[in-house]
Amino acid sequence: SSRCVVAVDGPSGSGKSTVSRRLATGLGARYLDTGAMYRAVTWAVLRSGVDLHDAAAVAKVAAEIDLAVGTDPAAPTFDVDGTCVDVAIRGNEVTGAVSAVAAVAEVRRLLVDRQRALVEAADRIVIEGRDIGTVVAPDADLKVYLTASAAERARRRSAENAADVAATAADLARRDQHDTTRAVDPLAQASDAVELDSTALGIDEVVATIREQLLARG
Ligand code: C5P
C-alpha cells in the first residue's frame, strides 16, 4: 500500500481526536495526538516545580524527560519517565497550563522534530494538532481543518468531562485565543486544507466525508 499522511488541525473541542482516531482505525494507520505530547511535557513541567513562565527551565524539562509516544489508535498511550500519564494529562491542572508550555519555542522545536520523525517512520498515519498542515507535515496527502461553533465545542467538551458548560466555554475561548495569537506556529488553517464544519455532523459523517476526500485524491 502507498504512503498516506492525513493532517487534522482545528481548535479545542472541534472533534479532532475522536475523528482522527476513528479514521486511523478504519485506514489501518498509526494515530498521533500531538496535543497529548504537549500535555505530557506540561505534566512533567508541573511535576518538576519549575516556573511555567521560565522558558529556559521549561525547555530543559522537555529536553530531559523520556517521553514514550503511543501511536496505536486502539491504545494511544503516553509515558513520561516510565509513568503512564494518560489520565493525568486530561486533568484541569495540565489543561490550564498546556498553552503556556506549548508557546515555548524550544519545546515546539523538540516536539515538532519528534513528530516529523514519527510521520517519517509510519507507512500511513493520521496526525492531529494545531500546526500539522502548516508546520509539521506540510506535504501531507490530505489536510483537514475541522471546526465547530463555539457553543457546540463547549457542549461536547463539557459532556466528555462531566464539567460545567459555561466554565468549559471560557476555558476553550482562553486556549483558542492563546493558541491563535502565540508567536511560534500559531493555530492556522493551511491554504490547501479542506475546511469541515462539524457543528451539525455526527462523528461517522465527518469520518465518511474525510474518507471521500481521500478517495477523490487517489
Ligand atoms: O489537542 P489538545 O486540546 O489536547 O491540545 C492541548 C494544547 O496543546 C492546545 O491547547 C495547544 O496549546 C497545544 N498544541 C499545540 N500544537 C499542537 C497540538 C496542541 O500547540 N500541534
JSON list of C-alpha atoms and ligand atoms in Angstrom, two decimals:
[
{"chain": "A", "resi": 1, "resn": "SER", "atom": "CA", "xyz": [0.00, 0.00, 0.00]},
{"chain": "A", "resi": 2, "resn": "SER", "atom": "CA", "xyz": [1.14, 3.54, -0.69]},
{"chain": "A", "resi": 3, "resn": "ARG", "atom": "CA", "xyz": [2.25, 6.00, 1.95]},
{"chain": "A", "resi": 4, "resn": "CYS", "atom": "CA", "xyz": [-0.54, 8.16, 3.29]},
{"chain": "A", "resi": 5, "resn": "VAL", "atom": "CA", "xyz": [-0.35, 11.11, 5.69]},
{"chain": "A", "resi": 6, "resn": "VAL", "atom": "CA", "xyz": [-3.55, 12.83, 6.84]},
{"chain": "A", "resi": 7, "resn": "ALA", "atom": "CA", "xyz": [-3.17, 16.07, 8.84]},
{"chain": "A", "resi": 8, "resn": "VAL", "atom": "CA", "xyz": [-6.09, 17.18, 11.03]},
{"chain": "A", "resi": 9, "resn": "ASP", "atom": "CA", "xyz": [-5.98, 20.65, 12.61]},
{"chain": "A", "resi": 10, "resn": "GLY", "atom": "CA", "xyz": [-8.53, 22.77, 14.41]},
{"chain": "A", "resi": 11, "resn": "PRO", "atom": "CA", "xyz": [-9.47, 24.46, 17.67]},
{"chain": "A", "resi": 12, "resn": "SER", "atom": "CA", "xyz": [-10.12, 22.74, 21.00]},
{"chain": "A", "resi": 13, "resn": "GLY", "atom": "CA", "xyz": [-13.28, 20.66, 21.08]},
{"chain": "A", "resi": 14, "resn": "SER", "atom": "CA", "xyz": [-13.76, 20.51, 17.31]},
{"chain": "A", "resi": 15, "resn": "GLY", "atom": "CA", "xyz": [-13.79, 16.70, 17.47]},
{"chain": "A", "resi": 16, "resn": "LYS", "atom": "CA", "xyz": [-10.25, 16.22, 16.11]},
{"chain": "A", "resi": 17, "resn": "SER", "atom": "CA", "xyz": [-9.26, 13.42, 18.47]},
{"chain": "A", "resi": 18, "resn": "THR", "atom": "CA", "xyz": [-12.35, 11.27, 18.13]},
{"chain": "A", "resi": 19, "resn": "VAL", "atom": "CA", "xyz": [-12.46, 11.72, 14.36]},
{"chain": "A", "resi": 20, "resn": "SER", "atom": "CA", "xyz": [-8.71, 11.20, 13.83]},
{"chain": "A", "resi": 21, "resn": "ARG", "atom": "CA", "xyz": [-8.60, 8.09, 15.95]},
{"chain": "A", "resi": 22, "resn": "ARG", "atom": "CA", "xyz": [-11.58, 6.52, 14.21]},
{"chain": "A", "resi": 23, "resn": "LEU", "atom": "CA", "xyz": [-10.23, 7.49, 10.80]},
{"chain": "A", "resi": 24, "resn": "ALA", "atom": "CA", "xyz": [-6.85, 5.90, 11.63]},
{"chain": "A", "resi": 25, "resn": "THR", "atom": "CA", "xyz": [-8.51, 2.68, 12.79]},
{"chain": "A", "resi": 26, "resn": "GLY", "atom": "CA", "xyz": [-10.50, 2.46, 9.55]},
{"chain": "A", "resi": 27, "resn": "LEU", "atom": "CA", "xyz": [-7.43, 3.12, 7.41]},
{"chain": "A", "resi": 28, "resn": "GLY", "atom": "CA", "xyz": [-5.21, 0.69, 9.33]},
{"chain": "A", "resi": 29, "resn": "ALA", "atom": "CA", "xyz": [-2.99, 3.70, 10.03]},
{"chain": "A", "resi": 30, "resn": "ARG", "atom": "CA", "xyz": [-0.99, 4.95, 13.03]},
{"chain": "A", "resi": 31, "resn": "TYR", "atom": "CA", "xyz": [-2.55, 7.78, 15.03]},
{"chain": "A", "resi": 32, "resn": "LEU", "atom": "CA", "xyz": [-0.55, 10.65, 16.53]},
{"chain": "A", "resi": 33, "resn": "ASP", "atom": "CA", "xyz": [-2.16, 13.01, 19.04]},
{"chain": "A", "resi": 34, "resn": "THR", "atom": "CA", "xyz": [0.32, 15.90, 19.15]},
{"chain": "A", "resi": 35, "resn": "GLY", "atom": "CA", "xyz": [-1.77, 17.70, 21.79]},
{"chain": "A", "resi": 36, "resn": "ALA", "atom": "CA", "xyz": [-1.07, 14.77, 24.12]},
{"chain": "A", "resi": 37, "resn": "MET", "atom": "CA", "xyz": [2.67, 15.34, 23.58]},
{"chain": "A", "resi": 38, "resn": "TYR", "atom": "CA", "xyz": [2.36, 18.99, 24.71]},
{"chain": "A", "resi": 39, "resn": "ARG", "atom": "CA", "xyz": [0.20, 17.81, 27.61]},
{"chain": "A", "resi": 40, "resn": "ALA", "atom": "CA", "xyz": [2.77, 15.17, 28.66]},
{"chain": "A", "resi": 41, "resn": "VAL", "atom": "CA", "xyz": [5.56, 17.77, 28.67]},
{"chain": "A", "resi": 42, "resn": "THR", "atom": "CA", "xyz": [3.28, 20.06, 30.69]},
{"chain": "A", "resi": 43, "resn": "TRP", "atom": "CA", "xyz": [2.69, 17.26, 33.21]},
{"chain": "A", "resi": 44, "resn": "ALA", "atom": "CA", "xyz": [6.47, 16.90, 33.60]},
{"chain": "A", "resi": 45, "resn": "VAL", "atom": "CA", "xyz": [6.92, 20.67, 33.98]},
{"chain": "A", "resi": 46, "resn": "LEU", "atom": "CA", "xyz": [4.27, 20.80, 36.74]},
{"chain": "A", "resi": 47, "resn": "ARG", "atom": "CA", "xyz": [5.88, 17.81, 38.47]},
{"chain": "A", "resi": 48, "resn": "SER", "atom": "CA", "xyz": [9.30, 19.46, 38.36]},
{"chain": "A", "resi": 49, "resn": "GLY", "atom": "CA", "xyz": [8.01, 22.59, 40.07]},
{"chain": "A", "resi": 50, "resn": "VAL", "atom": "CA", "xyz": [9.79, 24.98, 37.66]},
{"chain": "A", "resi": 51, "resn": "ASP", "atom": "CA", "xyz": [8.13, 28.31, 36.88]},
{"chain": "A", "resi": 52, "resn": "LEU", "atom": "CA", "xyz": [5.78, 27.88, 33.87]},
{"chain": "A", "resi": 53, "resn": "HIS", "atom": "CA", "xyz": [6.89, 31.25, 32.53]},
{"chain": "A", "resi": 54, "resn": "ASP", "atom": "CA", "xyz": [10.62, 30.48, 32.72]},
{"chain": "A", "resi": 55, "resn": "ALA", "atom": "CA", "xyz": [11.05, 29.40, 29.08]},
{"chain": "A", "resi": 56, "resn": "ALA", "atom": "CA", "xyz": [14.61, 28.11, 29.56]},
{"chain": "A", "resi": 57, "resn": "ALA", "atom": "CA", "xyz": [13.65, 25.98, 32.57]},
{"chain": "A", "resi": 58, "resn": "VAL", "atom": "CA", "xyz": [10.56, 24.63, 30.78]},
{"chain": "A", "resi": 59, "resn": "ALA", "atom": "CA", "xyz": [12.65, 23.77, 27.71]},
{"chain": "A", "resi": 60, "resn": "LYS", "atom": "CA", "xyz": [15.19, 21.99, 29.91]},
{"chain": "A", "resi": 61, "resn": "VAL", "atom": "CA", "xyz": [12.47, 19.76, 31.39]},
{"chain": "A", "resi": 62, "resn": "ALA", "atom": "CA", "xyz": [11.19, 18.99, 27.88]},
{"chain": "A", "resi": 63, "resn": "ALA", "atom": "CA", "xyz": [14.70, 18.03, 26.73]},
{"chain": "A", "resi": 64, "resn": "GLU", "atom": "CA", "xyz": [15.48, 15.82, 29.72]},
{"chain": "A", "resi": 65, "resn": "ILE", "atom": "CA", "xyz": [12.35, 13.68, 30.05]},
{"chain": "A", "resi": 66, "resn": "ASP", "atom": "CA", "xyz": [11.94, 10.30, 28.42]},
{"chain": "A", "resi": 67, "resn": "LEU", "atom": "CA", "xyz": [8.63, 10.67, 26.56]},
{"chain": "A", "resi": 68, "resn": "ALA", "atom": "CA", "xyz": [7.20, 7.44, 25.14]},
{"chain": "A", "resi": 69, "resn": "VAL", "atom": "CA", "xyz": [4.60, 8.19, 22.46]},
{"chain": "A", "resi": 70, "resn": "GLY", "atom": "CA", "xyz": [1.96, 5.60, 21.62]},
{"chain": "A", "resi": 71, "resn": "THR", "atom": "CA", "xyz": [0.61, 5.70, 18.05]},
{"chain": "A", "resi": 72, "resn": "ASP", "atom": "CA", "xyz": [-1.70, 2.68, 18.07]},
{"chain": "A", "resi": 73, "resn": "PRO", "atom": "CA", "xyz": [-5.22, 4.08, 17.54]},
{"chain": "A", "resi": 74, "resn": "ALA", "atom": "CA", "xyz": [-6.56, 1.30, 19.78]},
{"chain": "A", "resi": 75, "resn": "ALA", "atom": "CA", "xyz": [-4.31, 2.38, 22.69]},
{"chain": "A", "resi": 76, "resn": "PRO", "atom": "CA", "xyz": [-2.56, 5.72, 22.20]},
{"chain": "A", "resi": 77, "resn": "THR", "atom": "CA", "xyz": [-0.66, 5.60, 25.49]},
{"chain": "A", "resi": 78, "resn": "PHE", "atom": "CA", "xyz": [1.87, 8.16, 26.77]},
{"chain": "A", "resi": 79, "resn": "ASP", "atom": "CA", "xyz": [4.57, 7.54, 29.38]},
{"chain": "A", "resi": 80, "resn": "VAL", "atom": "CA", "xyz": [6.89, 10.10, 31.00]},
{"chain": "A", "resi": 81, "resn": "ASP", "atom": "CA", "xyz": [9.98, 8.56, 32.55]},
{"chain": "A", "resi": 82, "resn": "GLY", "atom": "CA", "xyz": [8.17, 5.24, 32.71]},
{"chain": "A", "resi": 83, "resn": "THR", "atom": "CA", "xyz": [4.96, 6.59, 34.32]},
{"chain": "A", "resi": 84, "resn": "CYS", "atom": "CA", "xyz": [1.72, 6.32, 32.35]},
{"chain": "A", "resi": 85, "resn": "VAL", "atom": "CA", "xyz": [0.25, 9.84, 32.17]},
{"chain": "A", "resi": 86, "resn": "ASP", "atom": "CA", "xyz": [-2.88, 9.11, 30.09]},
{"chain": "A", "resi": 87, "resn": "VAL", "atom": "CA", "xyz": [-5.30, 10.10, 32.83]},
{"chain": "A", "resi": 88, "resn": "ALA", "atom": "CA", "xyz": [-3.26, 12.91, 34.40]},
{"chain": "A", "resi": 89, "resn": "ILE", "atom": "CA", "xyz": [-2.77, 14.79, 31.11]},
{"chain": "A", "resi": 90, "resn": "ARG", "atom": "CA", "xyz": [-6.55, 15.25, 30.79]},
{"chain": "A", "resi": 91, "resn": "GLY", "atom": "CA", "xyz": [-6.87, 16.87, 34.22]},
{"chain": "A", "resi": 92, "resn": "ASN", "atom": "CA", "xyz": [-7.60, 20.55, 34.89]},
{"chain": "A", "resi": 93, "resn": "GLU", "atom": "CA", "xyz": [-4.09, 21.26, 36.12]},
{"chain": "A", "resi": 94, "resn": "VAL", "atom": "CA", "xyz": [-2.46, 20.22, 32.83]},
{"chain": "A", "resi": 95, "resn": "THR", "atom": "CA", "xyz": [-5.26, 21.73, 30.71]},
{"chain": "A", "resi": 96, "resn": "GLY", "atom": "CA", "xyz": [-4.80, 25.05, 32.48]},
{"chain": "A", "resi": 97, "resn": "ALA", "atom": "CA", "xyz": [-1.03, 25.14, 31.86]},
{"chain": "A", "resi": 98, "resn": "VAL", "atom": "CA", "xyz": [-0.57, 23.49, 28.46]},
{"chain": "A", "resi": 99, "resn": "SER", "atom": "CA", "xyz": [-0.99, 26.56, 26.25]},
{"chain": "A", "resi": 100, "resn": "ALA", "atom": "CA", "xyz": [1.82, 28.34, 28.11]},
{"chain": "A", "resi": 101, "resn": "VAL", "atom": "CA", "xyz": [4.18, 25.37, 27.70]},
{"chain": "A", "resi": 102, "resn": "ALA", "atom": "CA", "xyz": [3.19, 24.96, 24.02]},
{"chain": "A", "resi": 103, "resn": "ALA", "atom": "CA", "xyz": [4.12, 28.61, 23.41]},
{"chain": "A", "resi": 104, "resn": "VAL", "atom": "CA", "xyz": [7.80, 27.98, 24.29]},
{"chain": "A", "resi": 105, "resn": "ALA", "atom": "CA", "xyz": [9.75, 27.92, 21.01]},
{"chain": "A", "resi": 106, "resn": "GLU", "atom": "CA", "xyz": [12.31, 25.35, 22.18]},
{"chain": "A", "resi": 107, "resn": "VAL", "atom": "CA", "xyz": [9.56, 22.99, 23.36]},
{"chain": "A", "resi": 108, "resn": "ARG", "atom": "CA", "xyz": [7.92, 23.23, 19.94]},
{"chain": "A", "resi": 109, "resn": "ARG", "atom": "CA", "xyz": [11.23, 22.62, 18.16]},
{"chain": "A", "resi": 110, "resn": "LEU", "atom": "CA", "xyz": [11.79, 19.43, 20.16]},
{"chain": "A", "resi": 111, "resn": "LEU", "atom": "CA", "xyz": [8.28, 18.10, 19.72]},
{"chain": "A", "resi": 112, "resn": "VAL", "atom": "CA", "xyz": [7.95, 19.05, 16.04]},
{"chain": "A", "resi": 113, "resn": "ASP", "atom": "CA", "xyz": [11.22, 17.18, 15.31]},
{"chain": "A", "resi": 114, "resn": "ARG", "atom": "CA", "xyz": [9.87, 14.15, 17.11]},
{"chain": "A", "resi": 115, "resn": "GLN", "atom": "CA", "xyz": [6.52, 14.39, 15.29]},
{"chain": "A", "resi": 116, "resn": "ARG", "atom": "CA", "xyz": [8.23, 14.61, 11.89]},
{"chain": "A", "resi": 117, "resn": "ALA", "atom": "CA", "xyz": [10.31, 11.52, 12.71]},
{"chain": "A", "resi": 118, "resn": "LEU", "atom": "CA", "xyz": [7.16, 9.59, 13.70]},
{"chain": "A", "resi": 119, "resn": "VAL", "atom": "CA", "xyz": [5.46, 10.62, 10.44]},
{"chain": "A", "resi": 120, "resn": "GLU", "atom": "CA", "xyz": [8.56, 9.61, 8.51]},
{"chain": "A", "resi": 121, "resn": "ALA", "atom": "CA", "xyz": [8.67, 6.20, 10.19]},
{"chain": "A", "resi": 122, "resn": "ALA", "atom": "CA", "xyz": [4.99, 5.42, 9.56]},
{"chain": "A", "resi": 123, "resn": "ASP", "atom": "CA", "xyz": [3.59, 4.00, 6.37]},
{"chain": "A", "resi": 124, "resn": "ARG", "atom": "CA", "xyz": [0.17, 5.51, 6.99]},
{"chain": "A", "resi": 125, "resn": "ILE", "atom": "CA", "xyz": [-0.63, 7.98, 9.73]},
{"chain": "A", "resi": 126, "resn": "VAL", "atom": "CA", "xyz": [-3.36, 10.34, 10.86]},
{"chain": "A", "resi": 127, "resn": "ILE", "atom": "CA", "xyz": [-1.78, 13.18, 12.82]},
{"chain": "A", "resi": 128, "resn": "GLU", "atom": "CA", "xyz": [-3.81, 15.81, 14.66]},
{"chain": "A", "resi": 129, "resn": "GLY", "atom": "CA", "xyz": [-2.97, 19.13, 16.30]},
{"chain": "A", "resi": 130, "resn": "ARG", "atom": "CA", "xyz": [-2.83, 22.86, 15.62]},
{"chain": "A", "resi": 131, "resn": "ASP", "atom": "CA", "xyz": [0.15, 23.26, 13.26]},
{"chain": "A", "resi": 132, "resn": "ILE", "atom": "CA", "xyz": [0.23, 19.94, 11.42]},
{"chain": "A", "resi": 133, "resn": "GLY", "atom": "CA", "xyz": [-0.76, 21.10, 7.92]},
{"chain": "A", "resi": 134, "resn": "THR", "atom": "CA", "xyz": [1.26, 24.29, 8.24]},
{"chain": "A", "resi": 135, "resn": "VAL", "atom": "CA", "xyz": [4.46, 23.20, 10.02]},
{"chain": "A", "resi": 136, "resn": "VAL", "atom": "CA", "xyz": [4.79, 19.51, 10.95]},
{"chain": "A", "resi": 137, "resn": "ALA", "atom": "CA", "xyz": [3.60, 17.85, 7.74]},
{"chain": "A", "resi": 138, "resn": "PRO", "atom": "CA", "xyz": [3.23, 20.49, 5.02]},
{"chain": "A", "resi": 139, "resn": "ASP", "atom": "CA", "xyz": [3.42, 17.71, 2.39]},
{"chain": "A", "resi": 140, "resn": "ALA", "atom": "CA", "xyz": [0.52, 15.70, 3.86]},
{"chain": "A", "resi": 141, "resn": "ASP", "atom": "CA", "xyz": [-1.63, 13.88, 1.30]},
{"chain": "A", "resi": 142, "resn": "LEU", "atom": "CA", "xyz": [-4.75, 15.41, 2.81]},
{"chain": "A", "resi": 143, "resn": "LYS", "atom": "CA", "xyz": [-5.15, 18.34, 5.21]},
{"chain": "A", "resi": 144, "resn": "VAL", "atom": "CA", "xyz": [-8.37, 18.78, 7.11]},
{"chain": "A", "resi": 145, "resn": "TYR", "atom": "CA", "xyz": [-9.25, 21.86, 9.13]},
{"chain": "A", "resi": 146, "resn": "LEU", "atom": "CA", "xyz": [-12.01, 20.79, 11.49]},
{"chain": "A", "resi": 147, "resn": "THR", "atom": "CA", "xyz": [-14.21, 23.43, 13.09]},
{"chain": "A", "resi": 148, "resn": "ALA", "atom": "CA", "xyz": [-17.49, 23.66, 15.00]},
{"chain": "A", "resi": 149, "resn": "SER", "atom": "CA", "xyz": [-19.35, 26.56, 16.57]},
{"chain": "A", "resi": 150, "resn": "ALA", "atom": "CA", "xyz": [-18.00, 27.70, 19.95]},
{"chain": "A", "resi": 151, "resn": "ALA", "atom": "CA", "xyz": [-21.26, 26.68, 21.63]},
{"chain": "A", "resi": 152, "resn": "GLU", "atom": "CA", "xyz": [-21.17, 23.18, 20.14]},
{"chain": "A", "resi": 153, "resn": "ARG", "atom": "CA", "xyz": [-17.49, 22.71, 21.05]},
{"chain": "A", "resi": 154, "resn": "ALA", "atom": "CA", "xyz": [-18.20, 23.71, 24.66]},
{"chain": "A", "resi": 155, "resn": "ARG", "atom": "CA", "xyz": [-21.22, 21.40, 24.75]},
{"chain": "A", "resi": 156, "resn": "ARG", "atom": "CA", "xyz": [-19.16, 18.40, 23.54]},
{"chain": "A", "resi": 157, "resn": "ARG", "atom": "CA", "xyz": [-16.21, 19.04, 25.85]},
{"chain": "A", "resi": 158, "resn": "SER", "atom": "CA", "xyz": [-18.38, 19.54, 28.93]},
{"chain": "A", "resi": 159, "resn": "ALA", "atom": "CA", "xyz": [-20.30, 16.32, 28.18]},
{"chain": "A", "resi": 160, "resn": "GLU", "atom": "CA", "xyz": [-16.98, 14.46, 27.83]},
{"chain": "A", "resi": 161, "resn": "ASN", "atom": "CA", "xyz": [-15.59, 15.76, 31.10]},
{"chain": "A", "resi": 162, "resn": "ALA", "atom": "CA", "xyz": [-18.83, 15.98, 33.07]},
{"chain": "A", "resi": 163, "resn": "ALA", "atom": "CA", "xyz": [-17.95, 19.66, 33.53]},
{"chain": "A", "resi": 164, "resn": "ASP", "atom": "CA", "xyz": [-19.93, 22.88, 33.60]},
{"chain": "A", "resi": 165, "resn": "VAL", "atom": "CA", "xyz": [-20.73, 24.23, 30.07]},
{"chain": "A", "resi": 166, "resn": "ALA", "atom": "CA", "xyz": [-20.03, 27.88, 30.91]},
{"chain": "A", "resi": 167, "resn": "ALA", "atom": "CA", "xyz": [-16.68, 27.08, 32.56]},
{"chain": "A", "resi": 168, "resn": "THR", "atom": "CA", "xyz": [-15.74, 24.83, 29.63]},
{"chain": "A", "resi": 169, "resn": "ALA", "atom": "CA", "xyz": [-16.71, 27.54, 27.12]},
{"chain": "A", "resi": 170, "resn": "ALA", "atom": "CA", "xyz": [-14.50, 30.01, 28.98]},
{"chain": "A", "resi": 171, "resn": "ASP", "atom": "CA", "xyz": [-11.57, 27.56, 29.02]},
{"chain": "A", "resi": 172, "resn": "LEU", "atom": "CA", "xyz": [-11.92, 26.81, 25.28]},
{"chain": "A", "resi": 173, "resn": "ALA", "atom": "CA", "xyz": [-12.08, 30.53, 24.45]},
{"chain": "A", "resi": 174, "resn": "ARG", "atom": "CA", "xyz": [-8.97, 31.18, 26.55]},
{"chain": "A", "resi": 175, "resn": "ARG", "atom": "CA", "xyz": [-6.98, 28.38, 24.91]},
{"chain": "A", "resi": 176, "resn": "ASP", "atom": "CA", "xyz": [-8.13, 29.28, 21.38]},
{"chain": "A", "resi": 177, "resn": "GLN", "atom": "CA", "xyz": [-7.10, 32.88, 21.99]},
{"chain": "A", "resi": 178, "resn": "HIS", "atom": "CA", "xyz": [-3.70, 31.77, 23.31]},
{"chain": "A", "resi": 179, "resn": "ASP", "atom": "CA", "xyz": [-3.16, 29.19, 20.52]},
{"chain": "A", "resi": 180, "resn": "THR", "atom": "CA", "xyz": [-4.10, 31.51, 17.64]},
{"chain": "A", "resi": 181, "resn": "THR", "atom": "CA", "xyz": [-2.10, 34.51, 18.83]},
{"chain": "A", "resi": 182, "resn": "ARG", "atom": "CA", "xyz": [1.19, 32.97, 20.04]},
{"chain": "A", "resi": 183, "resn": "ALA", "atom": "CA", "xyz": [4.35, 33.97, 18.18]},
{"chain": "A", "resi": 184, "resn": "VAL", "atom": "CA", "xyz": [5.54, 30.47, 17.24]},
{"chain": "A", "resi": 185, "resn": "ASP", "atom": "CA", "xyz": [3.45, 28.22, 14.94]},
{"chain": "A", "resi": 186, "resn": "PRO", "atom": "CA", "xyz": [0.00, 29.52, 15.91]},
{"chain": "A", "resi": 187, "resn": "LEU", "atom": "CA", "xyz": [-3.15, 27.56, 15.11]},
{"chain": "A", "resi": 188, "resn": "ALA", "atom": "CA", "xyz": [-3.87, 28.36, 11.48]},
{"chain": "A", "resi": 189, "resn": "GLN", "atom": "CA", "xyz": [-5.65, 26.83, 8.53]},
{"chain": "A", "resi": 190, "resn": "ALA", "atom": "CA", "xyz": [-3.25, 25.74, 5.75]},
{"chain": "A", "resi": 191, "resn": "SER", "atom": "CA", "xyz": [-4.18, 27.33, 2.41]},
{"chain": "A", "resi": 192, "resn": "ASP", "atom": "CA", "xyz": [-4.62, 23.85, 0.89]},
{"chain": "A", "resi": 193, "resn": "ALA", "atom": "CA", "xyz": [-6.66, 22.40, 3.78]},
{"chain": "A", "resi": 194, "resn": "VAL", "atom": "CA", "xyz": [-10.23, 21.18, 3.35]},
{"chain": "A", "resi": 195, "resn": "GLU", "atom": "CA", "xyz": [-12.39, 23.00, 5.90]},
{"chain": "A", "resi": 196, "resn": "LEU", "atom": "CA", "xyz": [-15.01, 20.85, 7.55]},
{"chain": "A", "resi": 197, "resn": "ASP", "atom": "CA", "xyz": [-17.61, 22.34, 9.90]},
{"chain": "A", "resi": 198, "resn": "SER", "atom": "CA", "xyz": [-18.78, 19.56, 12.20]},
{"chain": "A", "resi": 199, "resn": "THR", "atom": "CA", "xyz": [-21.35, 21.62, 14.13]},
{"chain": "A", "resi": 200, "resn": "ALA", "atom": "CA", "xyz": [-24.30, 19.72, 12.65]},
{"chain": "A", "resi": 201, "resn": "LEU", "atom": "CA", "xyz": [-22.49, 16.48, 11.75]},
{"chain": "A", "resi": 202, "resn": "GLY", "atom": "CA", "xyz": [-22.04, 13.26, 13.71]},
{"chain": "A", "resi": 203, "resn": "ILE", "atom": "CA", "xyz": [-18.62, 11.64, 14.08]},
{"chain": "A", "resi": 204, "resn": "ASP", "atom": "CA", "xyz": [-19.37, 8.99, 11.47]},
{"chain": "A", "resi": 205, "resn": "GLU", "atom": "CA", "xyz": [-20.44, 11.62, 8.95]},
{"chain": "A", "resi": 206, "resn": "VAL", "atom": "CA", "xyz": [-17.21, 13.57, 9.48]},
{"chain": "A", "resi": 207, "resn": "VAL", "atom": "CA", "xyz": [-15.08, 10.42, 9.12]},
{"chain": "A", "resi": 208, "resn": "ALA", "atom": "CA", "xyz": [-17.00, 9.41, 5.97]},
{"chain": "A", "resi": 209, "resn": "THR", "atom": "CA", "xyz": [-16.50, 12.88, 4.45]},
{"chain": "A", "resi": 210, "resn": "ILE", "atom": "CA", "xyz": [-12.75, 12.70, 5.06]},
{"chain": "A", "resi": 211, "resn": "ARG", "atom": "CA", "xyz": [-12.58, 9.21, 3.53]},
{"chain": "A", "resi": 212, "resn": "GLU", "atom": "CA", "xyz": [-14.37, 10.51, 0.43]},
{"chain": "A", "resi": 213, "resn": "GLN", "atom": "CA", "xyz": [-11.81, 13.32, 0.19]},
{"chain": "A", "resi": 214, "resn": "LEU", "atom": "CA", "xyz": [-9.00, 10.75, 0.40]},
{"chain": "A", "resi": 215, "resn": "LEU", "atom": "CA", "xyz": [-10.55, 8.56, -2.31]},
{"chain": "A", "resi": 216, "resn": "ALA", "atom": "CA", "xyz": [-11.05, 11.60, -4.54]},
{"chain": "A", "resi": 217, "resn": "ARG", "atom": "CA", "xyz": [-7.32, 12.28, -4.27]},
{"chain": "A", "resi": 218, "resn": "GLY", "atom": "CA", "xyz": [-6.37, 8.73, -5.19]},
{"chain": "B", "resi": 1, "resn": "C5P", "atom": "O1", "xyz": [-5.47, 18.98, 21.27]},
{"chain": "B", "resi": 1, "resn": "C5P", "atom": "P1", "xyz": [-5.38, 19.34, 22.74]},
{"chain": "B", "resi": 1, "resn": "C5P", "atom": "O2", "xyz": [-6.52, 20.16, 23.22]},
{"chain": "B", "resi": 1, "resn": "C5P", "atom": "O3", "xyz": [-5.10, 18.16, 23.60]},
{"chain": "B", "resi": 1, "resn": "C5P", "atom": "O4", "xyz": [-4.07, 20.25, 22.82]},
{"chain": "B", "resi": 1, "resn": "C5P", "atom": "C1", "xyz": [-3.67, 20.82, 24.04]},
{"chain": "B", "resi": 1, "resn": "C5P", "atom": "C2", "xyz": [-2.88, 22.10, 23.79]},
{"chain": "B", "resi": 1, "resn": "C5P", "atom": "O5", "xyz": [-1.61, 21.76, 23.19]},
{"chain": "B", "resi": 1, "resn": "C5P", "atom": "C3", "xyz": [-3.51, 23.11, 22.85]},
{"chain": "B", "resi": 1, "resn": "C5P", "atom": "O6", "xyz": [-4.40, 23.99, 23.52]},
{"chain": "B", "resi": 1, "resn": "C5P", "atom": "C4", "xyz": [-2.28, 23.86, 22.31]},
{"chain": "B", "resi": 1, "resn": "C5P", "atom": "O7", "xyz": [-1.89, 24.86, 23.23]},
{"chain": "B", "resi": 1, "resn": "C5P", "atom": "C5", "xyz": [-1.22, 22.79, 22.31]},
{"chain": "B", "resi": 1, "resn": "C5P", "atom": "N1", "xyz": [-0.97, 22.20, 20.98]},
{"chain": "B", "resi": 1, "resn": "C5P", "atom": "C6", "xyz": [-0.13, 22.87, 20.12]},
{"chain": "B", "resi": 1, "resn": "C5P", "atom": "N2", "xyz": [0.23, 22.33, 18.93]},
{"chain": "B", "resi": 1, "resn": "C5P", "atom": "C7", "xyz": [-0.26, 21.13, 18.56]},
{"chain": "B", "resi": 1, "resn": "C5P", "atom": "C8", "xyz": [-1.14, 20.43, 19.42]},
{"chain": "B", "resi": 1, "resn": "C5P", "atom": "C9", "xyz": [-1.50, 21.01, 20.62]},
{"chain": "B", "resi": 1, "resn": "C5P", "atom": "O8", "xyz": [0.31, 23.97, 20.44]},
{"chain": "B", "resi": 1, "resn": "C5P", "atom": "N3", "xyz": [0.12, 20.61, 17.39]}
]
